[in-house]
PDB file of C-alpha atoms in Angstrom:
ATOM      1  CA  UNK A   1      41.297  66.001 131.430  1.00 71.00           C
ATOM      2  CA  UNK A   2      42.221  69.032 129.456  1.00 77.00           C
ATOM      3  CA  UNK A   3      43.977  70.593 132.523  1.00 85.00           C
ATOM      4  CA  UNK A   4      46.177  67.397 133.172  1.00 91.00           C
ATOM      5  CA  UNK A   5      47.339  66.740 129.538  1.00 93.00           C
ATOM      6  CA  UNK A   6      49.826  69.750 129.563  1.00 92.00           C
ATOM      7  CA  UNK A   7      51.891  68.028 132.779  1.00 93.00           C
ATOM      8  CA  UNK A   8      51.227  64.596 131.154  1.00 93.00           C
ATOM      9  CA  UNK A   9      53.469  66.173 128.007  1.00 93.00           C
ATOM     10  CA  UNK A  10      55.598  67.903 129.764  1.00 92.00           C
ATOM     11  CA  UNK A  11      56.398  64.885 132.239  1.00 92.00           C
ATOM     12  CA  UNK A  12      56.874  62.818 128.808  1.00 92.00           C
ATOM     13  CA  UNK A  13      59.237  65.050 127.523  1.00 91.00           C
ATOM     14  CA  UNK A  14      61.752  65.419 130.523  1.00 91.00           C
ATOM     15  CA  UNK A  15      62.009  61.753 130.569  1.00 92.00           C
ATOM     16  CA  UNK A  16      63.855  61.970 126.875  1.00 87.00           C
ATOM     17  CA  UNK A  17      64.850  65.310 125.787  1.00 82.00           C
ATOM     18  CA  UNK A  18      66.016  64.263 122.260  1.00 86.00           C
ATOM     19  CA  UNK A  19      62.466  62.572 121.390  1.00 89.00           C
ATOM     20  CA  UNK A  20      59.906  64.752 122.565  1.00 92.00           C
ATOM     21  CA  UNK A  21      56.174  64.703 121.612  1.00 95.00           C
ATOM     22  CA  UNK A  22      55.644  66.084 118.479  1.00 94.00           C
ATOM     23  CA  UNK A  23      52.639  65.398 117.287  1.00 96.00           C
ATOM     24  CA  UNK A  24      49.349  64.385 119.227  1.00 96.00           C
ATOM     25  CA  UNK A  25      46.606  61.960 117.214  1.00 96.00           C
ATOM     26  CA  UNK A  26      43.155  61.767 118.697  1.00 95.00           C
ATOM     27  CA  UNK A  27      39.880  60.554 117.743  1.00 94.00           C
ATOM     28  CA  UNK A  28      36.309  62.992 116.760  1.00 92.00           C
ATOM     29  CA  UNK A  29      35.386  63.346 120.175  1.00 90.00           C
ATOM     30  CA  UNK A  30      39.001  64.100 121.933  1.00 92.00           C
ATOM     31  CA  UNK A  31      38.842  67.849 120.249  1.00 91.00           C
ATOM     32  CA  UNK A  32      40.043  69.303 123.277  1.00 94.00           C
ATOM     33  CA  UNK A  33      43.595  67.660 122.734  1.00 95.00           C
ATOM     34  CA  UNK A  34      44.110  69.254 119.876  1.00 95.00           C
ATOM     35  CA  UNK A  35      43.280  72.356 121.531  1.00 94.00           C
ATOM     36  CA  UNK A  36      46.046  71.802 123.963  1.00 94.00           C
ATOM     37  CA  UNK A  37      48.784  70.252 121.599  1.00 94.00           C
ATOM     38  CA  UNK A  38      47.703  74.011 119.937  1.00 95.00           C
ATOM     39  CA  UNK A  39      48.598  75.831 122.581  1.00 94.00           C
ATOM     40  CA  UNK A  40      51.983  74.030 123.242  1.00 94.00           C
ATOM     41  CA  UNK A  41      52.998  74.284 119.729  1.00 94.00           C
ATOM     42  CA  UNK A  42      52.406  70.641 119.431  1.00 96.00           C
ATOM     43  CA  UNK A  43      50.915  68.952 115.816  1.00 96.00           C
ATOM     44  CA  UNK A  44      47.082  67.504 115.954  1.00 96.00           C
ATOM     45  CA  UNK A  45      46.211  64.629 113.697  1.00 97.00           C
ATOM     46  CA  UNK A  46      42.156  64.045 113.833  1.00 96.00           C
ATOM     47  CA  UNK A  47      41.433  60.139 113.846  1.00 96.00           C
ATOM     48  CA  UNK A  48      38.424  59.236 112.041  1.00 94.00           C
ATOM     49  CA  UNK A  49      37.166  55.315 112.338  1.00 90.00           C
ATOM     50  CA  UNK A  50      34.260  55.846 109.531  1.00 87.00           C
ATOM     51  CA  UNK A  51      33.842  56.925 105.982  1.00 89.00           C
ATOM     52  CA  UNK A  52      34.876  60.408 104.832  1.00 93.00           C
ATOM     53  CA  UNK A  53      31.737  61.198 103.378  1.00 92.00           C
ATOM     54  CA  UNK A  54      29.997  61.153 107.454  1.00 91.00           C
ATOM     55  CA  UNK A  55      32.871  63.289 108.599  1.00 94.00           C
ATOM     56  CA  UNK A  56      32.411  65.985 105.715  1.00 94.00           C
ATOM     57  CA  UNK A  57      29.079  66.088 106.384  1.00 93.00           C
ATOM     58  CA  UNK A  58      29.789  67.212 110.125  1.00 92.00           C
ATOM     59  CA  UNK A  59      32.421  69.526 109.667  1.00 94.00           C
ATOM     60  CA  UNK A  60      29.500  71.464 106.994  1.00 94.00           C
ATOM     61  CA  UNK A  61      27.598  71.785 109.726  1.00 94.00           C
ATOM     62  CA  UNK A  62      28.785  75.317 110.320  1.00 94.00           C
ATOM     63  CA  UNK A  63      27.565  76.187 106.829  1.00 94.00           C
ATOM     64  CA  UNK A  64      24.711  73.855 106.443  1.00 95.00           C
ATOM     65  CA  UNK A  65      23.403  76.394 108.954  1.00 95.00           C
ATOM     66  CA  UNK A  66      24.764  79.724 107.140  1.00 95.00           C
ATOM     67  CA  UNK A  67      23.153  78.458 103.910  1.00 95.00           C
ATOM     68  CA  UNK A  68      19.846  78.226 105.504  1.00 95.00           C
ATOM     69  CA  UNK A  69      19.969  73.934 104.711  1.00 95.00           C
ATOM     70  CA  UNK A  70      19.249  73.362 108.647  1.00 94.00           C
ATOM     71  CA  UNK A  71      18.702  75.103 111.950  1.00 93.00           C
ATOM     72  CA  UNK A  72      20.698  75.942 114.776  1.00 92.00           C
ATOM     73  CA  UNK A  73      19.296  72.657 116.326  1.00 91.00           C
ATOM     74  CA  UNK A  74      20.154  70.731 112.784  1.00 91.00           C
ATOM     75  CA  UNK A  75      16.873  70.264 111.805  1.00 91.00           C
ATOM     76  CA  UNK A  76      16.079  70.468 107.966  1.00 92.00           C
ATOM     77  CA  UNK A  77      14.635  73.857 107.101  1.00 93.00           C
ATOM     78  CA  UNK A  78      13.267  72.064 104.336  1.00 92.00           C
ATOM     79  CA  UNK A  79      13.100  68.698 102.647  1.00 90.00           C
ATOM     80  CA  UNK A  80      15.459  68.805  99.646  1.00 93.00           C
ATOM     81  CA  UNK A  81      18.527  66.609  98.174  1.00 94.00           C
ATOM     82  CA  UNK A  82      22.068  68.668  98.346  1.00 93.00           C
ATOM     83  CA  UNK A  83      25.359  68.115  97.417  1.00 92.00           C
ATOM     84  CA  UNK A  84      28.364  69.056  99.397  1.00 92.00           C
ATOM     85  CA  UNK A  85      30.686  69.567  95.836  1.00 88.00           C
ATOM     86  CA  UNK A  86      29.260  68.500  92.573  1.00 87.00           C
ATOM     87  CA  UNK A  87      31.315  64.667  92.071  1.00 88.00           C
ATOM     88  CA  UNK A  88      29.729  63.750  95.754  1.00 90.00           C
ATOM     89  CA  UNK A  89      26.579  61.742  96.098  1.00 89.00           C
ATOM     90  CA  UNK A  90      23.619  63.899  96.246  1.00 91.00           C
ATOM     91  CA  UNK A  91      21.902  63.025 100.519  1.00 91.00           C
ATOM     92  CA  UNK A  92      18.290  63.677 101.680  1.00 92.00           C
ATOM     93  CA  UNK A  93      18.407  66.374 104.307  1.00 91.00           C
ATOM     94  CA  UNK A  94      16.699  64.054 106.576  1.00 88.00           C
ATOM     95  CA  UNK A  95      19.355  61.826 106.220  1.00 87.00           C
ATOM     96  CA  UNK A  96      22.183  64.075 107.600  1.00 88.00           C
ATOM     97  CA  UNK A  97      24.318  61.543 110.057  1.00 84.00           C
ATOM     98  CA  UNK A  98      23.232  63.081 113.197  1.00 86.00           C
ATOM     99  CA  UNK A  99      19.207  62.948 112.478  1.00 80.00           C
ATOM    100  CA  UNK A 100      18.830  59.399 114.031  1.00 66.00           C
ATOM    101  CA  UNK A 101      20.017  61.158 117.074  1.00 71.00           C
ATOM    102  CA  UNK A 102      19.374  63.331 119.496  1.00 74.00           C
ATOM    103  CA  UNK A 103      19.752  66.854 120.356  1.00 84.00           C
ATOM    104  CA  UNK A 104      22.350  66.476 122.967  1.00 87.00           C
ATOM    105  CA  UNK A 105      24.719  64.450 119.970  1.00 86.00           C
ATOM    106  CA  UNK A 106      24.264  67.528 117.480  1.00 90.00           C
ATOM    107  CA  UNK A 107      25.563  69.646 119.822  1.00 91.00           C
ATOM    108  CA  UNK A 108      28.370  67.758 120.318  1.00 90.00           C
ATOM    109  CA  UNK A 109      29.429  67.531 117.024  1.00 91.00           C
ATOM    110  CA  UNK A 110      28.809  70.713 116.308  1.00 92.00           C
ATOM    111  CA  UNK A 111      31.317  71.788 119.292  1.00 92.00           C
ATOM    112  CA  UNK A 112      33.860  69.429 117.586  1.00 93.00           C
ATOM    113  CA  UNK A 113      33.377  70.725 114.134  1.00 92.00           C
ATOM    114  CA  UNK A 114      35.370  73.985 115.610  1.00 91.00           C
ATOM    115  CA  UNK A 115      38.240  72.325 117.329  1.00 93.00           C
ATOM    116  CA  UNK A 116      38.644  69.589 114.875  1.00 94.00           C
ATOM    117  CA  UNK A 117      40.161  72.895 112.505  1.00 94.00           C
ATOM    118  CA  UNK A 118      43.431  72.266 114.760  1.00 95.00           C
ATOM    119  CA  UNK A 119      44.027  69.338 113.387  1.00 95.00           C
ATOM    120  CA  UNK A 120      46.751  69.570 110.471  1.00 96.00           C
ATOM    121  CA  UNK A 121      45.539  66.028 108.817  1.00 97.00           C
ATOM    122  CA  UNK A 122      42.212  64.051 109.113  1.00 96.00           C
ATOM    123  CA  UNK A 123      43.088  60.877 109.079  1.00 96.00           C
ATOM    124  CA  UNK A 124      39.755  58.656 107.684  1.00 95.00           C
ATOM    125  CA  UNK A 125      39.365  54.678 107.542  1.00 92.00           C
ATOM    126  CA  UNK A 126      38.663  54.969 104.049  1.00 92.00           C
ATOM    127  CA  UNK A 127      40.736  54.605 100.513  1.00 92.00           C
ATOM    128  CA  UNK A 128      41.070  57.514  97.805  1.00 92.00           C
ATOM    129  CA  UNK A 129      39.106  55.100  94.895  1.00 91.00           C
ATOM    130  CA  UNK A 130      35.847  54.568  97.114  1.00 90.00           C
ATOM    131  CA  UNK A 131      35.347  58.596  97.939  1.00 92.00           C
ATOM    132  CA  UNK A 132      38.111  60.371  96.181  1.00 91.00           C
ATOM    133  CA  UNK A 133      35.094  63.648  95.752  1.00 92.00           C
ATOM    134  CA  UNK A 134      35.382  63.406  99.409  1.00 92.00           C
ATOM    135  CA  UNK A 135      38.966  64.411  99.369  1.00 92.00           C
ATOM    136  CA  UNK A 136      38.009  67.906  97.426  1.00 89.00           C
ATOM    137  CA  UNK A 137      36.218  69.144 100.433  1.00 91.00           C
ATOM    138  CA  UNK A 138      39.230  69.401 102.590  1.00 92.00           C
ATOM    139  CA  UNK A 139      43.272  69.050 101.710  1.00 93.00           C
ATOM    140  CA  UNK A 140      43.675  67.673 105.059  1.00 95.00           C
ATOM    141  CA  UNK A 141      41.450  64.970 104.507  1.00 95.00           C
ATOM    142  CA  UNK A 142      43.954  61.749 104.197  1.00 95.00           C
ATOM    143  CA  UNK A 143      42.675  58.344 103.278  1.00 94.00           C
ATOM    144  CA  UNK A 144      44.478  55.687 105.287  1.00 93.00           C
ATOM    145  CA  UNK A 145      41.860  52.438 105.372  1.00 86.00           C
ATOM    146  CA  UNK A 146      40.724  50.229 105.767  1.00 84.00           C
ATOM    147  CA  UNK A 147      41.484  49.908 108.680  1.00 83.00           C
ATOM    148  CA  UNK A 148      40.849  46.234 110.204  1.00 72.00           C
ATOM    149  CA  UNK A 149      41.022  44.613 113.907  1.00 66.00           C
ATOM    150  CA  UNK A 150      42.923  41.542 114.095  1.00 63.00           C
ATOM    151  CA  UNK A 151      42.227  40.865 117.985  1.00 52.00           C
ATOM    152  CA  UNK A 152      39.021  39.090 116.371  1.00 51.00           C
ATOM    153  CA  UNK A 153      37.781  38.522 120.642  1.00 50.00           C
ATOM    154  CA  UNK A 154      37.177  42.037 120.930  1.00 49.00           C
ATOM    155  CA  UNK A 155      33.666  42.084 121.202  1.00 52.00           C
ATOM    156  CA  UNK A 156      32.965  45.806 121.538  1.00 51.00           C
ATOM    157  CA  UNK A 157      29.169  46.117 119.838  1.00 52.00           C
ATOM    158  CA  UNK A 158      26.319  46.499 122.051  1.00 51.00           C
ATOM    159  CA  UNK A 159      24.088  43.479 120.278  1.00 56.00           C
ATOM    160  CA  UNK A 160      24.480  40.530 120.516  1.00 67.00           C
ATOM    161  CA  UNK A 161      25.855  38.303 117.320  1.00 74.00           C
ATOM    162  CA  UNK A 162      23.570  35.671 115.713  1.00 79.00           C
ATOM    163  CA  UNK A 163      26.362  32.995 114.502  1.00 83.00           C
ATOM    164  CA  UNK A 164      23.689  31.446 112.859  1.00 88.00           C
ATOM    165  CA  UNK A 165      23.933  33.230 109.852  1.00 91.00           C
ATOM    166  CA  UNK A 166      27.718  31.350 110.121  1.00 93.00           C
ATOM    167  CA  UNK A 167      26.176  28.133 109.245  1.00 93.00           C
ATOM    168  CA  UNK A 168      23.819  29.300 106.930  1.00 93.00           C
ATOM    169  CA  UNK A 169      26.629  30.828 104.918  1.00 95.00           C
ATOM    170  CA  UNK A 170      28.120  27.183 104.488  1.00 95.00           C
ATOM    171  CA  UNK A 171      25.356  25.653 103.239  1.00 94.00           C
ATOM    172  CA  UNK A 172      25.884  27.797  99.959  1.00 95.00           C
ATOM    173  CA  UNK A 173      27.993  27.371  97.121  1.00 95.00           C
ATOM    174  CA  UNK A 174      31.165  30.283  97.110  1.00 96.00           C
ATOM    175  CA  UNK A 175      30.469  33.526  95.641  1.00 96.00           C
ATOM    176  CA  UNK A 176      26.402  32.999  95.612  1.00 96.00           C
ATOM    177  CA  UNK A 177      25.243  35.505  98.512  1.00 96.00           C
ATOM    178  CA  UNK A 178      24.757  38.845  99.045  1.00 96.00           C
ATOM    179  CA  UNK A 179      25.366  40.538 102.419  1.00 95.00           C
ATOM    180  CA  UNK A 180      23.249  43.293 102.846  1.00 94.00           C
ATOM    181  CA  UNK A 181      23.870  45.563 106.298  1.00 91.00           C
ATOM    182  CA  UNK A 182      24.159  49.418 106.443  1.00 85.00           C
ATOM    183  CA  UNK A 183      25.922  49.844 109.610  1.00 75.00           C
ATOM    184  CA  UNK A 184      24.999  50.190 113.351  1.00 66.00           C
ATOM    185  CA  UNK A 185      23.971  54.298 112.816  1.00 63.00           C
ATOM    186  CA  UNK A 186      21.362  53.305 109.795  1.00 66.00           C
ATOM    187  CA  UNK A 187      18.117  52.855 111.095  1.00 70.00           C
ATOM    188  CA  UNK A 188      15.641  52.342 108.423  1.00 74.00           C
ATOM    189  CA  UNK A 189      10.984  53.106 108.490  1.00 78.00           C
ATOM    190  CA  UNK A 190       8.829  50.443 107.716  1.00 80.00           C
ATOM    191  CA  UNK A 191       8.490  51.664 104.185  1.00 85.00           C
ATOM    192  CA  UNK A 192      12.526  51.343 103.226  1.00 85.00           C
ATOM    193  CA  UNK A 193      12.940  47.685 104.606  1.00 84.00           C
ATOM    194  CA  UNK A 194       9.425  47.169 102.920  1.00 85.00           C
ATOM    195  CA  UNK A 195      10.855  48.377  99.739  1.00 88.00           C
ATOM    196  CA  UNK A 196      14.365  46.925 100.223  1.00 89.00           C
ATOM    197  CA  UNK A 197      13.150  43.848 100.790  1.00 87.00           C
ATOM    198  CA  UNK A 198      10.926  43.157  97.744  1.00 87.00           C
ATOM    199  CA  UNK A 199      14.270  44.555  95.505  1.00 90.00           C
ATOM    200  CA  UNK A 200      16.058  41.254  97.170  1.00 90.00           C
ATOM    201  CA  UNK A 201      13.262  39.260  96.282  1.00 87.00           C
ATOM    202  CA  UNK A 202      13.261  40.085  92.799  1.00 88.00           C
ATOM    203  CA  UNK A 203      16.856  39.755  92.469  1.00 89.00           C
ATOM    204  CA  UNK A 204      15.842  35.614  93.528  1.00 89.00           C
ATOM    205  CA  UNK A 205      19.473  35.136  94.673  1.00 92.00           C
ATOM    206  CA  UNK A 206      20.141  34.440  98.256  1.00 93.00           C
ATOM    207  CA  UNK A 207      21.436  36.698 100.822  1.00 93.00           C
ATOM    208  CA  UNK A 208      22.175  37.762 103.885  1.00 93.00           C
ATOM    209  CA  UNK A 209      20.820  40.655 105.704  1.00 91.00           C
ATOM    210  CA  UNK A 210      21.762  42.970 108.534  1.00 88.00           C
ATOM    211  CA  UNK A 211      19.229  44.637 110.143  1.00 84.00           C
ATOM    212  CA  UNK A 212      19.898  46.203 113.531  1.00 74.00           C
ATOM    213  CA  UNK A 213      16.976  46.817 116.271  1.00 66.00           C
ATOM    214  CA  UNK A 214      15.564  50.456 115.669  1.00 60.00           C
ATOM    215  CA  UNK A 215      16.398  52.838 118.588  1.00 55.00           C
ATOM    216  CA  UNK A 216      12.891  52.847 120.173  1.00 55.00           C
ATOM    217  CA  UNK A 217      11.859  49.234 118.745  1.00 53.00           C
ATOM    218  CA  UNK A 218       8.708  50.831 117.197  1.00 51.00           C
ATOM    219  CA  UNK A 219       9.397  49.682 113.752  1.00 49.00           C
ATOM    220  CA  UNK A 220       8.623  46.294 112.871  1.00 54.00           C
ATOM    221  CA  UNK A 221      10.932  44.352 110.487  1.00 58.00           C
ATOM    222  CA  UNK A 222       7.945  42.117 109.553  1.00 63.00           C
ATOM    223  CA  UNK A 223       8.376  40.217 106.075  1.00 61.00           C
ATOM    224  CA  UNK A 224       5.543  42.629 103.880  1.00 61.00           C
ATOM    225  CA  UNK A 225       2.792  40.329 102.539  1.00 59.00           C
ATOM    226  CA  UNK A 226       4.203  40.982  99.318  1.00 57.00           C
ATOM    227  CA  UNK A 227       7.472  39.040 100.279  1.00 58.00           C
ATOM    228  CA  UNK A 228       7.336  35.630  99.030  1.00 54.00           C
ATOM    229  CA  UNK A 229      11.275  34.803  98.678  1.00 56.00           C
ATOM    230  CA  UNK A 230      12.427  31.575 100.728  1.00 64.00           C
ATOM    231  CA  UNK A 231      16.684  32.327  99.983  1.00 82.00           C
ATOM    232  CA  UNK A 232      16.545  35.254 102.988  1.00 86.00           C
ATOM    233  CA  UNK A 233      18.138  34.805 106.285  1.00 88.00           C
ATOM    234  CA  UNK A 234      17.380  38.389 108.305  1.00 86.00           C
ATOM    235  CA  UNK A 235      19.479  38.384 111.655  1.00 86.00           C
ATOM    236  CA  UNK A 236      20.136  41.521 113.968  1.00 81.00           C
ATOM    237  CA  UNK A 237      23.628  41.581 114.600  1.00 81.00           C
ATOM    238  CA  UNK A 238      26.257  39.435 113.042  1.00 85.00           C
ATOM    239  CA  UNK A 239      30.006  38.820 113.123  1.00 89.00           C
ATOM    240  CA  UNK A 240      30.657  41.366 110.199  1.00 87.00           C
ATOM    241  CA  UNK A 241      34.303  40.469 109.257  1.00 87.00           C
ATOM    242  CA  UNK A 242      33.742  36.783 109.538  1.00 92.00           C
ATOM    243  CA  UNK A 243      31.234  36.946 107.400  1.00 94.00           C
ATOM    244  CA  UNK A 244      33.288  39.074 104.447  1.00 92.00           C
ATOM    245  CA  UNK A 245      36.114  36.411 104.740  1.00 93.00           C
ATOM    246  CA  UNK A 246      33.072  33.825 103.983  1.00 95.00           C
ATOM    247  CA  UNK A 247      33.783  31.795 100.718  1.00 96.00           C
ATOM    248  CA  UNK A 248      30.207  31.998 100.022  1.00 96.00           C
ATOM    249  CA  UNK A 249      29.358  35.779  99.934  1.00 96.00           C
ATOM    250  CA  UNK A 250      29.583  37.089  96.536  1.00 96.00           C
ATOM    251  CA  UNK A 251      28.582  41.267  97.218  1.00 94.00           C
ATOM    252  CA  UNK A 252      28.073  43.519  99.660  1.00 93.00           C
ATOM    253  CA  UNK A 253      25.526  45.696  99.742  1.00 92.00           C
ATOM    254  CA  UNK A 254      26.133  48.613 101.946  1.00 84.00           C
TER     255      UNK A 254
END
């Protein structure tokens, strides 16, 4: 691919002289474009579909690893909480975004982290009020979410959706649930659903909660014994935006 985007650009541009390509946008993992737009004299824009925080974190890999924080191999050199600037919320080291993967992912990122430099603005699917300490990492960070589908039969997530949770959601009064769900990356241990779930249950208000499959399905999202609530619906996968535009859901939890 990198050796057929120059003639791509170039066959672009002699079919209208007075508009040429000026500026190429690509996502994370299309680095190499920005390489070439580089090289042609042409403007990168990085697109970023997630929060700013997760794409902060990556591009410190370079001195995560000067610092001594992780390895070469991204592996905490210790367990510790850091900060990447002092308004930003304070992360586990275990919890870097590319821990619940594997080795083969960190060293893609970490290839990206160089090219994504090229890029003159990173464009994230975020807003300046949710992570504006973000934005003090990098002047080319540049809010522009959220950023929303509206072809609502795209179904491009790997589980399937329990629509269930649809019809639970309208037995309830508007405003009375919580939705809890962390995202398809978030994989929590026994001991954080454990804990996560007896905070609902002590909160005695229903909700609604997301929890995906873990990678190797060794964790068990059991109920703990402790667990008594009855206003809990647990599903793996759910229709996430139908269930934000529900009358019924009051805060989510993410």
């Amino acid at each position: 691919m990198p050796s057929l985007l120059p003639k791509l650009i170039e066959d672009v541009n002699n079919l209208d002289v007075e508009n040429k390509i000026s500026c190429i946008v690509v996502t994370f993992n299309m680095g190499w474009a920005l390489e070439v737009g580089h090289k042609l004299g042409i403007k990168g824009v990085l697109l970023w579909t997630a929060s700013a925080i997760t794409l902060a974190y990556c591009y410190s890999i370079p001195k995560l690893i000067d610092d001594g924080i992780i390895d070469s191999a991204g592996i905490p050199t210790k367990e510790q909480e850091i900060q990447l600037s002092p308004n930003m919320p304070k992360i586990d080291t275990a919890n870097f975004p590319w821990r619940a993967h594997d080795q083969i992912l960190f060293d893609h990122i970490l290839q990206e982290t160089q090219t994504m430099k090229l890029g003159h603005w990173w464009l994230c699917n975020t807003t300046y009020n949710l992570e504006h300490a973000t934005f003090s990492i990098s002047p080319k960070f540049l809010p522009i979410g959220p950023l929303m589908s509206n072809d609502h039969s795209n179904k491009s997530s790997f589980w399937q959706e329990d629509t269930t949770c649809l019809d639970w959601l309208d037995q309830h009064p508007p405003q009375s649930v919580i939705y809890v769900s962390f995202g398809s990356l978030a994989v929590m241990d026994q001991n954080q659903f454990k804990e996560l779930a007896l905070g609902l249950d002590l909160l005695n208000k229903p909700f609604l909660w997301i929890v995906r499959p873990s990678n190797d399905n060794k964790v068990n999202y059991a109920y703990p014994e402790e667990f008594h609530g009855t206003k809990g619906k647990i599903v793996g996968w759910a229709p996430q935006e139908k269930i934000l535009n529900h009358p019924s859901i009051a805060c989510f939890i993410s």
